[in-house]
Amino acid sequence: MTAAEAATLGVSDVFTRLGSGPEGLGKDEAARRLRVVGPNAVRSYRARPWPVLWSQLRSPLLLLLAVTAVASAFLGQASDAVIIGVILVASVGLGFFNEYKAARTAEALHSSIRHRCVVLRDGHPRTVDVTELVPGDVVDLQLGQVVPADLRLLAVAGLECDESVLTGESVPTEKSTGPVAAGTPLAELTCCALMGTVVRAGSGTGVVTAAGGAAEFGRIAQGLGEHQPETEFQTGLGKFSMLLVQVAGALTGAIFIINVALHKPVITALLFSLSIAVGLTPQLLPAVVSASLASGSRQLARSKVLVKRLVCIEDLGDVDVLFTDKTGTLTEGSLRFMRSAGPDGTADDEPLLLGLLCNEAVTENGRAAGGNPLDVALWDSPAAAGQQPALARYRRLGTVPFDHERRLVSVLDEDDAGNRMMITKGAPEELLKRCTAIPAAARTALDAEFASGNRVIAVATREMPSVSSLTAADEHDLTFRGILVFLDPPKPEAREALQRLARLGVTVKVLTGDNAVVAAKVCADLGLPVSQVATGADIDNAGDQLGELLARTTVFARVSPEHKAQIVRAQRATGTDVAFLGDGVNDAIALHAADVGISVDSAADVAKDAADVLLLEKDLNVLADGVMGGRRIFANTMKYVLMGTSSNFGNMFSAAGASIFLKFLPMLPSQILLNNLLYDTSQLAIPTDNVDPEQVAQPTRWDLGFIRKFMLFMGPISSLFDFTTFGIMLWVFHAGERLFQTGWFVESLATQTLVIFVIRTRRVPFFRSVASSPMALAAVGITAVGAVLPYTGHLAYILGFQPLPGAFFLALAGIVAVYLVLVEIGKYWFYRLYRAPAAPKPRHRTPGHRVRRRAARFTVHTLHPARGHNVSPGKPVKQDSKVPAG
Ligand SMILES: Nc1ncnc2c1ncn2[C@@H]1O[C@H](COP(=O)(O)OP(=O)(O)OP(=O)(O)O)[C@@H](O)[C@H]1O
Ligand SMILES: [Mg+2]
């Protein structure tokens, strides 16, 4: 049943249609339905070899080349065709092997992550994977949660959903339970909560009407295909590849025409120009990127950072501004109850007793088993044990639970003499506003506690003789009873981590539900420069000036969950890349709003669920490692790109040019392909390379202009030089066809691969930066392979090589040395002249990006039967023809 249909019906009709009830489904029935309709998923994360292989073969260039090779075989050049075939298979195999390995890593990543929700099974709440939801399941919704399926709402308490992912409307929609008129547009289905949207306020319960591809969100997500969302970097690489393909296209077209005009055989000319095109285009680029992301994710996992999707790594490296909560990130987070003080500020156990009574921790035998950290800390204190006899005298009649907007919790208790009172505890600012009289001594005591950075909550009571239930509206005319003080000292290692992040160019700002003075004190203790502290009230009053307020503020205190998200969104609107680190229920919405949501393993479920990255330790140092990791990958991939645009490009260009002046081809098509294969192989070690600290000192930005300029600057150096080499070959060695081709093959491979040592660093001279051993070995090794090939007898003969005179290698050494020096000088001038654009362009995220990101939670290993059926009890399942099979 679609959401639109269900919305027009009353709750009982919906239950009848779905064959369910307020108690939810039975365990067996849920399992049966799951078998019939398949999982609540829109994608599969299984690494399948065929699609990966297909993506390697899809290149029109390769196809064209293969066809031409086959044609040439029929024209009598069988051995050439076979060689070309073998090299092509090896190239495709290389790309496939790397991509598939990366896909396997992504698969392992996905299978280690669970997204869960609470459903009623036979009337009992159960936690299940969101992918196991079926139509008829009754689901709980809470703040910050992503709605796991299309739901017809059964009950709401101030429920509001952010449906922008579906409707583009950023103002959250208020939800209710009454049916709507038929034909109501999607954005106004107030009695439905739609899959993929986020609970921005309140809570609720609903019954699943449609899941997976049958839900509105699922339909959109499936329409976008199986692709992962792309990072800015990947999009940039795509554009870059297009640029090269265009250059290659123009160049090869011209070469072909010229060669034919010069009366070279058509098929040879075609093979030659196509091979040049293959040499020009960076076929291995996607494989290099995925391989570096995959190896990056494994490295990060070792340093305790778990990314949910591979692309998150790059997002991490891009972070400009990090918002973090205070508790547990900057402070130890292991709250310790220190003292209880009466209204006059002197020690007094009464507030402690009241605090234990007005408490939501789940207790077992007088010990806390779970709940709000402050409440748990209170129970765990040694002093709490002494209160047991006093506690036994009270009976609880009602509760108004804690929420992050009120920052208060209240209970209605009756003592053994039958006296009823309300006990309220909460943030002192909020509580004091509701008290009748506050002794001056209390204010002094409070200020002193705040100033020393302690966490304080205040306790008050109110006599309520004839009342039997409570609401938040009763929280007034309270009698102030005292304060409870908790110690939450700053983390020593946070100081160093903050400095590291500052050195990495990441601005750290604090968003906390705690008091402004406390937050400022903690920051000061940790050496985080605090320019200004703003509070939630300041944010509300800022209006249009929020951007300005944001720019001058480091600490935001007493902010609500909605404020946190509002700040994150406002910061993103300035074009910066924003990360948010938080672990509480009050952080979930902001986690969704950020470019990168970061949480910790010990966080509340909704926070973990909302995050893109999980830290296995709540430590900013671990995060700094993650940022570094992202930037390293960017830096190394950039090396590959720059290599492709300089020497490789230049060599191919020169070879093409030379074919005009020479009576023969400067290199045989098969030799060009072999050359390219060997070069690519050496490039595969780039992801392991070391990165200079200065290269990762700033947030990474993709800059196509930079690459284009680099290409235009370095390309000619390389070509100029190549023609000199041609001259030497022709006039010094008096080379004939075979010798020329062999010499040029060895020389071009050597210069192409060895130039990595210059390109990989901005330092001059280049040997001030040390390459990783695998990479150095690969570059030198491949050069050696190239040099040895002409001496392999029969093999050399088949490949069209001939042994080179000893003097050649002397010349080669000289050529390589001069070339590297030339490039070094070029590089020096390039980086001196090059100016990066001053302001980074604002990030442009397409709506599809968000859908894909959110769809990641609705993935299963294998997507079996088509999703999108209507399950009706007893009736056979009907196939919905609109939904494509998974
Ligand atoms: N169980 C509780 N009982 C009463 N008051 C509480 C309780 N938990 C928190 N508070 C009060 O509400 C305030 C806000 O809490 P909230 O959880 O929104 O943020 P926080 O966890 O203190 O800060 P951060 O955002 O840095 O994690 C706390 O500073 C405290 O004064
Ligand atoms: Mg918190």
Short mmCIF file of N, CA and C in Angstrom, two decimals, residues 721-722 724-735 739 742-744 746-748 750-751 754 783 787 791 804-820:
data_model
loop_
_atom_site.label_atom_id
_atom_site.label_comp_id
_atom_site.label_asym_id
_atom_site.label_seq_id
_atom_site.Cartn_x
_atom_site.Cartn_y
_atom_site.Cartn_z
N PHE A 721 62.08 17.88 -24.95
CA PHE A 721 63.12 16.97 -24.59
C PHE A 721 63.08 15.70 -25.43
N ASP A 722 61.85 15.21 -25.67
CA ASP A 722 61.70 13.99 -26.47
C ASP A 722 62.31 14.17 -27.85
N THR A 724 64.70 16.06 -28.71
CA THR A 724 66.16 15.98 -28.58
C THR A 724 66.59 14.51 -28.62
N THR A 725 65.85 13.69 -27.87
CA THR A 725 66.16 12.26 -27.84
C THR A 725 66.07 11.65 -29.23
N PHE A 726 65.02 12.01 -29.95
CA PHE A 726 64.88 11.48 -31.31
C PHE A 726 66.13 11.82 -32.12
N GLY A 727 66.57 13.07 -31.98
CA GLY A 727 67.75 13.52 -32.71
C GLY A 727 68.95 12.65 -32.38
N ILE A 728 69.16 12.42 -31.11
CA ILE A 728 70.30 11.59 -30.69
C ILE A 728 70.21 10.20 -31.31
N MET A 729 69.00 9.63 -31.24
CA MET A 729 68.82 8.27 -31.79
C MET A 729 69.17 8.24 -33.28
N LEU A 730 68.69 9.26 -33.99
CA LEU A 730 68.87 9.24 -35.44
C LEU A 730 70.29 9.60 -35.86
N TRP A 731 70.84 10.65 -35.25
CA TRP A 731 72.11 11.15 -35.76
C TRP A 731 73.32 10.63 -35.01
N VAL A 732 73.15 10.28 -33.73
CA VAL A 732 74.31 9.72 -33.01
C VAL A 732 74.38 8.21 -33.23
N PHE A 733 73.23 7.57 -33.08
CA PHE A 733 73.26 6.10 -33.20
C PHE A 733 72.90 5.62 -34.60
N HIS A 734 72.55 6.55 -35.47
CA HIS A 734 72.16 6.20 -36.83
C HIS A 734 71.17 5.04 -36.84
N ALA A 735 70.15 5.17 -35.99
CA ALA A 735 69.24 4.06 -35.77
C ALA A 735 68.32 3.81 -36.96
N LEU A 739 65.90 -0.43 -34.12
CA LEU A 739 66.75 0.15 -33.07
C LEU A 739 66.09 1.42 -32.52
N THR A 742 63.22 0.42 -30.32
CA THR A 742 63.68 -0.16 -29.06
C THR A 742 64.22 0.94 -28.14
N GLY A 743 65.06 1.78 -28.71
CA GLY A 743 65.66 2.84 -27.90
C GLY A 743 64.61 3.77 -27.33
N TRP A 744 63.68 4.14 -28.15
CA TRP A 744 62.63 5.05 -27.71
C TRP A 744 61.73 4.40 -26.67
N VAL A 746 62.64 2.03 -24.46
CA VAL A 746 63.36 1.95 -23.19
C VAL A 746 63.46 3.35 -22.56
N GLU A 747 63.80 4.31 -23.40
CA GLU A 747 64.00 5.67 -22.90
C GLU A 747 62.69 6.27 -22.40
N SER A 748 61.64 6.08 -23.17
CA SER A 748 60.38 6.71 -22.77
C SER A 748 59.84 6.06 -21.50
N ALA A 750 61.65 4.75 -19.14
CA ALA A 750 62.49 5.20 -18.04
C ALA A 750 62.12 6.61 -17.60
N THR A 751 62.02 7.53 -18.55
CA THR A 751 61.71 8.91 -18.15
C THR A 751 60.31 9.00 -17.55
N LEU A 754 60.40 7.26 -13.96
CA LEU A 754 61.31 7.81 -12.96
C LEU A 754 60.96 9.25 -12.57
N THR A 783 61.50 0.27 -14.81
CA THR A 783 62.52 0.80 -15.71
C THR A 783 63.49 -0.30 -16.10
N ALA A 787 64.47 -2.06 -19.71
CA ALA A 787 65.84 -2.09 -20.22
C ALA A 787 66.27 -3.50 -20.58
N TYR A 791 66.83 -7.75 -24.57
CA TYR A 791 67.82 -8.83 -24.51
C TYR A 791 67.19 -10.19 -24.27
N LEU A 804 70.33 -3.29 -27.65
CA LEU A 804 70.85 -1.94 -27.81
C LEU A 804 72.36 -1.93 -27.59
N PRO A 805 73.08 -1.04 -28.27
CA PRO A 805 74.52 -0.94 -28.03
C PRO A 805 74.78 -0.42 -26.62
N GLY A 806 75.91 -0.81 -26.03
CA GLY A 806 76.24 -0.40 -24.66
C GLY A 806 76.24 1.11 -24.50
N ALA A 807 76.70 1.80 -25.54
CA ALA A 807 76.78 3.26 -25.45
C ALA A 807 75.41 3.88 -25.24
N PHE A 808 74.37 3.16 -25.70
CA PHE A 808 73.03 3.69 -25.55
C PHE A 808 72.71 3.96 -24.07
N PHE A 809 73.13 3.01 -23.24
CA PHE A 809 72.78 3.14 -21.82
C PHE A 809 73.50 4.31 -21.17
N LEU A 810 74.69 4.58 -21.68
CA LEU A 810 75.39 5.76 -21.21
C LEU A 810 74.57 7.00 -21.55
N ALA A 811 74.14 7.03 -22.83
CA ALA A 811 73.32 8.14 -23.28
C ALA A 811 72.03 8.20 -22.47
N LEU A 812 71.42 7.02 -22.22
CA LEU A 812 70.17 6.96 -21.48
C LEU A 812 70.31 7.59 -20.10
N ALA A 813 71.42 7.22 -19.41
CA ALA A 813 71.66 7.77 -18.08
C ALA A 813 71.72 9.29 -18.16
N GLY A 814 72.44 9.78 -19.17
CA GLY A 814 72.55 11.23 -19.34
C GLY A 814 71.19 11.86 -19.62
N ILE A 815 70.45 11.22 -20.52
CA ILE A 815 69.13 11.74 -20.92
C ILE A 815 68.20 11.84 -19.71
N VAL A 816 68.16 10.73 -18.93
CA VAL A 816 67.27 10.71 -17.76
C VAL A 816 67.66 11.81 -16.79
N ALA A 817 68.97 11.93 -16.55
CA ALA A 817 69.44 12.93 -15.59
C ALA A 817 69.06 14.33 -16.04
N VAL A 818 69.34 14.65 -17.29
CA VAL A 818 69.02 15.99 -17.79
C VAL A 818 67.51 16.23 -17.73
N TYR A 819 66.77 15.19 -18.10
CA TYR A 819 65.31 15.32 -18.10
C TYR A 819 64.80 15.64 -16.69
N LEU A 820 65.26 14.87 -15.72
CA LEU A 820 64.79 15.09 -14.36
C LEU A 820 65.16 16.49 -13.88
#
